XYZ file of C-alpha atoms in Angstrom:
526
model
C -43.087 104.098 201.235
C -44.188 103.912 204.865
C -41.424 103.623 207.440
C -41.413 101.133 210.269
C -41.202 102.275 213.906
C -37.789 103.589 214.924
C -36.509 100.624 216.963
C -38.416 97.708 215.489
C -36.684 95.207 213.198
C -39.083 93.693 210.684
C -39.169 89.934 210.177
C -38.393 90.141 206.445
C -35.680 92.690 207.162
C -34.102 90.173 209.553
C -34.068 87.526 206.833
C -32.285 89.959 204.502
C -29.728 90.705 207.237
C -29.107 86.986 207.755
C -28.694 86.533 204.000
C -26.081 89.333 203.971
C -24.347 87.725 206.943
C -24.220 84.340 205.203
C -22.795 85.899 202.030
C -19.981 87.577 203.975
C -19.060 84.477 205.967
C -18.988 82.342 202.818
C -16.222 84.577 201.399
C -13.801 83.885 204.243
C -14.783 80.345 205.207
C -12.015 78.796 203.071
C -9.215 81.066 204.303
C -9.608 81.080 208.075
C -9.489 78.284 210.712
C -11.943 75.427 210.360
C -13.637 76.101 213.716
C -14.809 79.520 212.552
C -17.551 78.001 210.381
C -19.295 76.167 213.279
C -19.213 79.409 215.304
C -20.735 81.358 212.407
C -23.365 78.716 211.603
C -24.195 78.294 215.290
C -24.759 82.036 215.735
C -26.943 82.242 212.628
C -28.856 79.113 213.641
C -29.552 80.446 217.125
C -30.864 83.719 215.696
C -33.143 81.806 213.311
C -34.513 79.793 216.243
C -35.208 83.074 218.055
C -36.931 84.283 214.894
C -39.088 81.124 214.876
C -39.950 81.529 218.553
C -38.219 78.277 219.588
C -35.639 79.810 221.932
C -34.934 83.172 223.542
C -31.840 85.345 223.252
C -28.833 83.884 225.146
C -28.269 85.147 228.691
C -25.336 87.425 229.461
C -23.236 84.693 231.108
C -23.475 82.537 227.994
C -22.403 85.396 225.723
C -19.407 86.055 227.992
C -18.523 82.349 227.861
C -18.700 82.338 224.064
C -16.400 85.362 223.914
C -13.869 83.647 226.209
C -13.987 80.406 224.211
C -13.524 82.335 220.979
C -10.528 84.125 222.459
C -9.028 80.810 223.569
C -9.490 79.382 220.081
C -7.853 82.458 218.601
C -4.852 82.116 220.917
C -4.529 78.383 220.184
C -4.519 79.099 216.447
C -2.178 82.110 216.299
C -0.432 82.362 219.670
C 0.852 85.867 220.354
C 1.580 86.597 216.694
C 0.382 89.990 215.502
C -0.769 89.736 211.902
C -3.651 90.627 209.647
C -5.013 87.091 210.032
C -5.574 87.747 213.728
C -7.418 91.012 213.144
C -9.546 89.563 210.359
C -10.425 86.694 212.670
C -11.336 89.103 215.487
C -13.525 91.096 213.114
C -15.341 88.000 211.922
C -15.837 86.647 215.453
C -17.334 89.948 216.553
C -19.432 89.974 213.395
C -20.797 86.498 214.219
C -21.416 86.975 217.933
C -23.240 90.250 217.245
C -26.069 88.156 215.796
C -26.830 86.812 219.271
C -27.998 90.255 220.410
C -29.553 91.422 217.154
C -32.959 92.763 218.102
C -33.262 96.476 217.347
C -32.783 98.195 214.039
C -29.603 100.103 215.124
C -28.004 96.728 215.968
C -28.824 95.440 212.497
C -27.469 98.605 210.900
C -24.189 98.235 212.801
C -23.938 94.620 211.678
C -24.371 95.617 208.028
C -21.761 98.360 208.336
C -19.388 95.734 209.729
C -20.263 93.582 206.731
C -18.607 96.083 204.385
C -15.355 95.815 206.338
C -15.578 92.023 206.218
C -16.038 92.182 202.451
C -12.924 94.340 202.096
C -10.792 91.888 204.076
C -11.688 89.132 201.601
C -9.329 90.721 199.062
C -6.416 90.072 201.417
C -6.738 86.386 200.568
C -7.753 86.356 196.924
C -7.649 88.977 194.165
C -8.762 86.948 191.160
C -11.361 88.457 188.777
C -13.961 85.752 189.495
C -13.536 86.247 193.227
C -14.012 89.994 192.758
C -17.314 89.332 190.959
C -18.405 87.197 193.936
C -17.453 89.987 196.375
C -19.423 92.550 194.372
C -22.416 90.216 194.410
C -22.148 90.085 198.198
C -21.970 93.890 198.284
C -25.283 93.983 196.424
C -26.785 91.586 198.985
C -25.630 93.808 201.881
C -27.070 96.882 200.143
C -30.344 94.983 199.741
C -30.370 94.282 203.467
C -29.857 97.985 204.212
C -32.800 98.865 201.971
C -34.970 96.185 203.598
C -33.950 97.420 207.036
C -35.586 100.768 206.336
C -38.709 99.416 204.624
C -42.013 98.587 206.239
C -43.064 94.993 206.797
C -46.247 95.548 204.785
C -44.311 96.782 201.779
C -41.852 93.892 202.012
C -44.681 91.401 202.312
C -46.229 92.671 199.057
C -42.966 93.037 197.104
C -40.164 91.184 198.891
C -37.821 91.613 195.886
C -37.916 95.428 195.954
C -34.763 95.735 198.169
C -32.828 93.633 195.637
C -34.016 95.844 192.790
C -33.142 99.093 194.542
C -29.741 97.789 195.655
C -29.016 96.769 192.044
C -29.797 100.289 190.847
C -27.549 101.851 193.509
C -24.730 99.459 192.682
C -25.056 100.093 188.948
C -24.880 103.857 189.546
C -21.740 103.481 191.689
C -19.938 101.103 189.325
C -18.800 103.726 186.743
C -17.417 105.915 189.538
C -15.544 102.933 190.978
C -14.042 102.047 187.602
C -13.025 105.654 187.015
C -11.307 105.845 190.409
C -9.563 102.525 189.795
C -8.119 103.655 186.463
C -7.315 107.299 187.234
C -6.318 107.421 190.906
C -2.707 106.359 191.698
C -2.300 103.218 193.774
C 0.241 104.236 196.401
C 1.944 101.773 198.740
C 0.480 101.533 202.263
C 1.948 103.695 205.019
C 2.245 100.598 207.188
C 2.252 96.898 206.490
C 1.260 93.929 208.607
C 2.028 90.343 207.554
C -0.702 88.009 206.404
C 0.436 84.676 207.820
C -1.375 82.290 205.540
C -0.121 84.007 202.415
C 3.556 84.259 203.275
C 4.400 80.781 202.086
C 2.986 81.730 198.699
C 4.962 84.954 198.329
C 8.455 83.600 198.842
C 10.547 80.455 198.761
C 9.043 77.076 199.541
C 10.867 74.251 201.337
C 10.566 72.057 198.226
C 11.499 72.546 194.581
C 9.803 71.226 191.459
C 10.058 72.436 187.845
C 8.231 75.756 187.561
C 8.354 76.743 191.248
C 11.088 79.363 191.001
C 9.968 80.493 187.545
C 6.666 81.539 189.124
C 8.530 83.616 191.741
C 10.500 85.269 188.953
C 7.292 86.990 187.794
C 7.048 88.924 191.065
C 8.872 92.136 191.949
C 7.956 91.909 195.641
C 10.753 92.647 198.071
C 12.494 89.609 199.612
C 15.138 91.311 201.753
C 17.534 94.256 201.861
C 21.208 94.119 202.782
C 23.561 96.880 203.918
C 27.308 96.171 203.986
C 29.736 97.761 206.446
C 32.421 97.617 203.744
C 32.489 97.262 199.982
C 29.798 95.064 198.440
C 31.260 91.707 197.302
C 31.447 91.032 193.593
C 28.187 89.969 191.982
C 29.422 86.414 191.329
C 29.701 85.979 195.123
C 26.145 87.139 195.868
C 24.614 83.685 196.240
C 22.136 84.039 199.105
C 21.731 80.560 200.605
C 18.372 79.614 202.082
C 18.178 75.801 201.970
C 20.057 72.734 200.757
C 17.804 70.058 199.245
C 19.243 66.532 199.177
C 16.233 64.233 198.709
C 14.658 63.526 195.301
C 11.577 61.379 194.615
C 11.621 61.698 190.830
C 9.603 64.907 190.808
C 10.383 67.091 193.834
C 13.549 68.054 195.695
C 13.339 68.582 199.450
C 15.354 68.358 202.652
C 15.771 64.752 203.770
C 15.591 65.635 207.449
C 14.610 69.261 208.028
C 13.963 68.821 211.763
C 16.801 66.504 212.825
C 17.805 68.159 216.097
C 21.237 66.565 216.087
C 22.134 68.544 212.981
C 21.290 71.957 214.440
C 22.707 74.059 217.259
C 22.353 77.621 218.505
C 24.173 80.176 216.399
C 25.264 81.870 219.638
C 27.734 79.022 220.128
C 29.751 80.107 217.091
C 33.066 81.786 217.785
C 34.298 85.152 216.494
C 35.285 85.548 212.872
C 38.394 87.515 211.966
C 38.718 89.451 208.705
C 34.992 89.113 207.965
C 32.761 91.494 206.006
C 29.833 92.544 208.192
C 26.398 92.958 206.622
C 22.932 93.700 208.028
C 19.810 92.095 206.587
C 16.182 93.243 206.830
C 14.123 90.176 205.939
C 10.522 90.482 204.768
C 7.971 88.021 206.252
C 7.736 84.801 204.236
C 6.070 82.238 206.542
C 9.086 79.881 206.660
C 11.893 79.609 209.209
C 14.890 80.159 206.944
C 17.280 83.102 206.741
C 19.359 84.072 203.729
C 23.120 84.448 203.982
C 26.177 84.506 201.797
C 28.285 81.390 202.190
C 30.170 81.055 204.394
C 28.743 83.483 206.979
C 28.632 83.652 210.753
C 25.560 84.784 212.732
C 25.498 85.097 216.535
C 21.881 85.755 217.524
C 19.361 84.328 219.938
C 16.602 82.282 218.340
C 18.726 81.384 215.307
C 20.017 77.853 214.672
C 22.724 76.629 212.318
C 23.679 73.229 210.910
C 27.034 71.843 209.813
C 26.530 73.199 206.286
C 26.169 76.768 207.506
C 22.426 76.970 206.792
C 20.537 79.154 209.284
C 16.941 79.141 210.419
C 14.797 80.767 213.067
C 13.150 78.695 215.775
C 9.781 80.133 214.686
C 8.224 81.044 211.361
C 9.030 84.505 210.021
C 5.616 86.140 210.290
C 6.852 89.700 210.532
C 9.834 91.699 209.340
C 13.090 90.521 210.919
C 16.600 91.969 211.007
C 19.869 90.187 211.677
C 23.593 90.820 211.377
C 26.010 88.434 209.692
C 29.695 88.294 208.811
C 30.794 86.986 205.452
C 34.075 85.051 205.382
C 35.165 85.643 201.812
C 37.260 82.622 200.884
C 36.886 81.231 204.413
C 36.096 77.728 205.615
C 33.264 76.589 207.848
C 35.155 73.697 209.373
C 36.732 75.961 211.993
C 33.325 76.718 213.514
C 30.949 73.937 212.531
C 33.052 70.799 212.370
C 34.110 68.612 209.476
C 31.801 68.392 206.485
C 31.364 65.046 204.759
C 28.904 63.856 202.106
C 26.013 61.749 203.379
C 24.187 58.840 201.790
C 21.348 61.245 200.963
C 23.668 63.250 198.730
C 24.239 60.153 196.552
C 20.735 58.642 196.479
C 18.444 58.469 193.443
C 15.086 56.775 192.883
C 15.483 53.101 191.969
C 13.948 53.655 188.530
C 13.291 56.409 186.033
C 15.131 58.643 183.557
C 17.268 55.877 181.961
C 18.786 58.124 179.274
C 20.141 60.563 181.853
C 21.631 57.687 183.855
C 23.287 56.261 180.738
C 24.758 59.649 179.796
C 26.203 60.114 183.282
C 27.819 56.656 183.212
C 29.314 57.483 179.800
C 30.924 60.608 181.250
C 32.135 58.622 184.246
C 33.914 56.083 182.075
C 35.643 58.681 179.902
C 36.600 61.189 182.640
C 39.858 61.164 184.563
C 38.301 62.475 187.779
C 35.152 64.014 189.241
C 36.111 67.523 188.129
C 36.243 66.295 184.533
C 32.716 64.875 184.863
C 31.484 68.234 186.126
C 33.118 69.974 183.185
C 31.565 67.591 180.651
C 28.151 68.283 182.145
C 28.636 72.063 181.930
C 29.788 71.745 178.315
C 26.676 69.670 177.602
C 24.383 72.408 178.970
C 26.315 75.164 177.226
C 25.981 73.535 173.818
C 22.236 73.451 173.140
C 20.069 74.596 176.071
C 17.932 77.714 176.370
C 17.102 79.769 179.487
C 13.458 80.892 179.500
C 10.739 82.222 181.812
C 8.162 80.010 180.103
C 9.572 76.471 179.945
C 7.356 73.844 178.275
C 5.686 71.168 180.438
C 7.583 67.948 181.066
C 6.439 64.343 180.780
C 6.603 61.462 183.241
C 10.368 61.035 182.828
C 11.044 64.639 183.745
C 14.833 64.695 183.696
C 15.068 62.770 180.417
C 12.385 64.909 178.817
C 14.201 68.114 179.771
C 17.719 66.944 178.852
C 16.906 65.311 175.523
C 13.645 66.843 174.270
C 12.592 70.310 175.432
C 16.021 71.667 176.476
C 14.294 74.867 177.579
C 14.092 75.655 181.254
C 14.594 77.929 184.203
C 17.235 77.650 186.944
C 15.444 74.838 188.808
C 15.433 72.732 185.647
C 19.184 73.123 185.246
C 20.065 72.681 188.930
C 17.803 69.663 189.457
C 18.878 67.819 186.315
C 22.566 68.617 186.963
C 22.437 67.121 190.469
C 20.651 64.065 189.064
C 23.454 63.579 186.499
C 26.168 63.993 189.121
C 24.606 61.416 191.417
C 24.122 59.036 188.520
C 27.861 59.417 187.860
C 28.645 58.579 191.495
C 29.435 62.136 192.635
C 27.724 63.433 195.816
C 25.616 66.452 194.924
C 22.718 68.523 196.230
C 20.477 71.430 195.196
C 20.847 74.847 196.818
C 17.951 77.313 196.717
C 17.812 80.966 197.655
C 18.479 84.136 195.707
C 21.265 85.249 193.402
C 22.491 88.815 193.005
C 20.072 91.638 193.583
C 20.158 95.310 192.687
C 23.531 96.567 193.877
C 24.158 100.166 194.892
C 27.937 100.096 195.360
C 28.144 103.785 196.351
C 25.730 103.386 199.275
C 26.830 99.778 199.971
C 23.441 98.111 199.894
C 21.710 95.404 197.871
C 17.963 95.066 197.271
C 16.862 91.479 196.581
C 13.429 90.811 195.096
C 11.432 87.670 194.388
C 12.521 87.655 190.759
C 16.102 87.152 192.022
C 15.088 83.692 193.301
C 17.543 81.093 192.087
C 18.588 77.456 192.330
C 22.083 76.080 191.818
C 24.080 72.973 192.716
C 26.856 71.863 195.024
C 29.111 68.868 194.345
C 31.579 67.125 196.628
C 35.105 67.057 195.241
C 37.950 65.255 196.994
C 40.320 67.655 198.689
C 37.986 70.627 198.185
C 34.753 69.676 199.962
C 31.455 71.082 198.804
C 31.918 73.246 195.712
C 29.256 75.517 194.238
C 28.453 74.822 190.576
C 25.806 76.860 188.749
C 24.732 75.215 185.466
C 22.546 78.247 184.712
C 25.737 80.266 184.344
C 26.819 77.919 181.531
C 23.528 78.438 179.662
C 22.818 82.103 180.440
C 25.913 83.851 181.847
C 24.097 87.184 181.612
C 21.749 86.008 184.405
C 24.726 85.825 186.773
C 26.772 88.739 185.485
C 23.980 91.282 184.976
C 21.212 90.049 187.275
C 17.748 88.754 186.475
C 16.035 92.103 185.833
C 18.660 93.231 183.333
C 18.874 89.828 181.657
C 15.076 89.797 181.098
C 14.576 93.531 180.526
C 13.158 92.896 177.049
C 11.009 89.910 177.966
C 7.305 90.638 177.474
C 6.112 88.416 180.324
C 8.543 89.972 182.809
C 7.466 93.446 181.682
C 3.884 92.538 182.505
C 4.595 91.140 185.969
C 7.844 92.686 187.138
C 6.641 96.172 188.044
C 8.865 99.201 187.445
C 11.960 96.999 187.691
C 11.139 95.602 184.252
C 11.577 99.096 182.774
C 14.948 99.961 184.272
C 16.226 100.676 180.748
C 13.983 103.800 180.757
C 16.071 106.357 182.648
C 13.359 108.425 184.338
C 11.381 105.366 185.462
C 14.538 103.758 186.828
C 15.406 106.934 188.754
C 11.879 107.057 190.177
C 12.172 103.432 191.308
C 15.610 103.982 192.892
C 14.412 107.064 194.753
C 11.531 105.029 196.124
C 13.991 102.365 197.325
C 16.121 105.004 199.060
C 13.079 106.513 200.776
C 11.960 103.092 202.032
C 15.455 102.383 203.391
C 15.338 105.660 205.258
């Protein structure tokens, strides 16, 4: 096949390059800021107009202006945050603006080499099998453009499909090698990690809770945070890591009634010293929210951290990178000394005007037969203990979700128990709210640290009892006490679904695998 002159870019070769460019941009268009697509389409459109002879290449001052505007848009979108999103965006902006000076063959070759990096970044946002097929199709298109780039215009004019055919052959030859490497080569963790901002909200807790939300987290063994204690690790039944308190219910979803009410929050630096407290240090993985996780009650004195009257902490900005903070746990202590008097609000009593009539009737029945609020709580726990089942795969619920769970399916995860319990308490006239966070973790008492993973995510309840204030009640403990006493991984060690999704933690009953996993944890702590 005759070769084209060294520096000349053929017209058909340019069309192949533009096709490869369009394939790459289409992969990331749904994951990055909306204004990226006009920039990409504008760059491709300008180059097509140059190809048609309608306009000339942009002057240098215009290219500098476009770079400055792109940088301003990048800063407006991400600020000074350093994350993979920012670097992917920079790569794609450079990839797009390079079209505006695409004239010689070396320029086109550089653009296609960049295309392979762009294709790799697509897997940061989606790893589904269908998406992988789409990425591989784009790889074939880029390979076709490379073949066309080194073919003569005469040859391409006669057989324009030849680059596609040759790229398909190359890809088919490489596919068995790729599959072999994927199966045989070990997949080691990266030597360094940078947070991907737009995925963090999907890898950890959300600021709302609906049936199935926490159960989906329980299938992940990703690290949530690590804790090192200055003294002995508290007993497992005390390891309730508070993240949020949800007091508003619309019949389907629990959420905070007023997450941004400034009057409810103040700087944690205003809190006084705490005597006889157990100090612990937390390394928090990025999760995209603003919340911290603490034992209750705990004191934190750090800049950029706010606290409300319930002792719930949050950062002033989203956690987009690994954070560390120090807290002091007041075992058996009271928050009133630091945060003021706690009282139940109207939100902690409110229910939707209609819905779930059977649950309301049951709660009123308990109310009429009970001597006090504590007796109502006990009747509810006895009700759960009698005939409910704790499962990773709860069945779907109907329109009347609470009634359907309490009287039909009776199979659920912690959010099912916590949400329905709070509903029953409110229906009985007792202030109550849902607490979400994590429970337990893998405790190493000898080295005084706890490793908390996503599968330790948990939901429980708090009720207001006269003379005692807010009291933690965990209905899951009534149904599955092993979840609280042993921890999630041990309680579900024999569950097939957890074994599929839980990583090495699901096989902790195999001694050598468990030792390998623990050694890895120790190395990462170091």
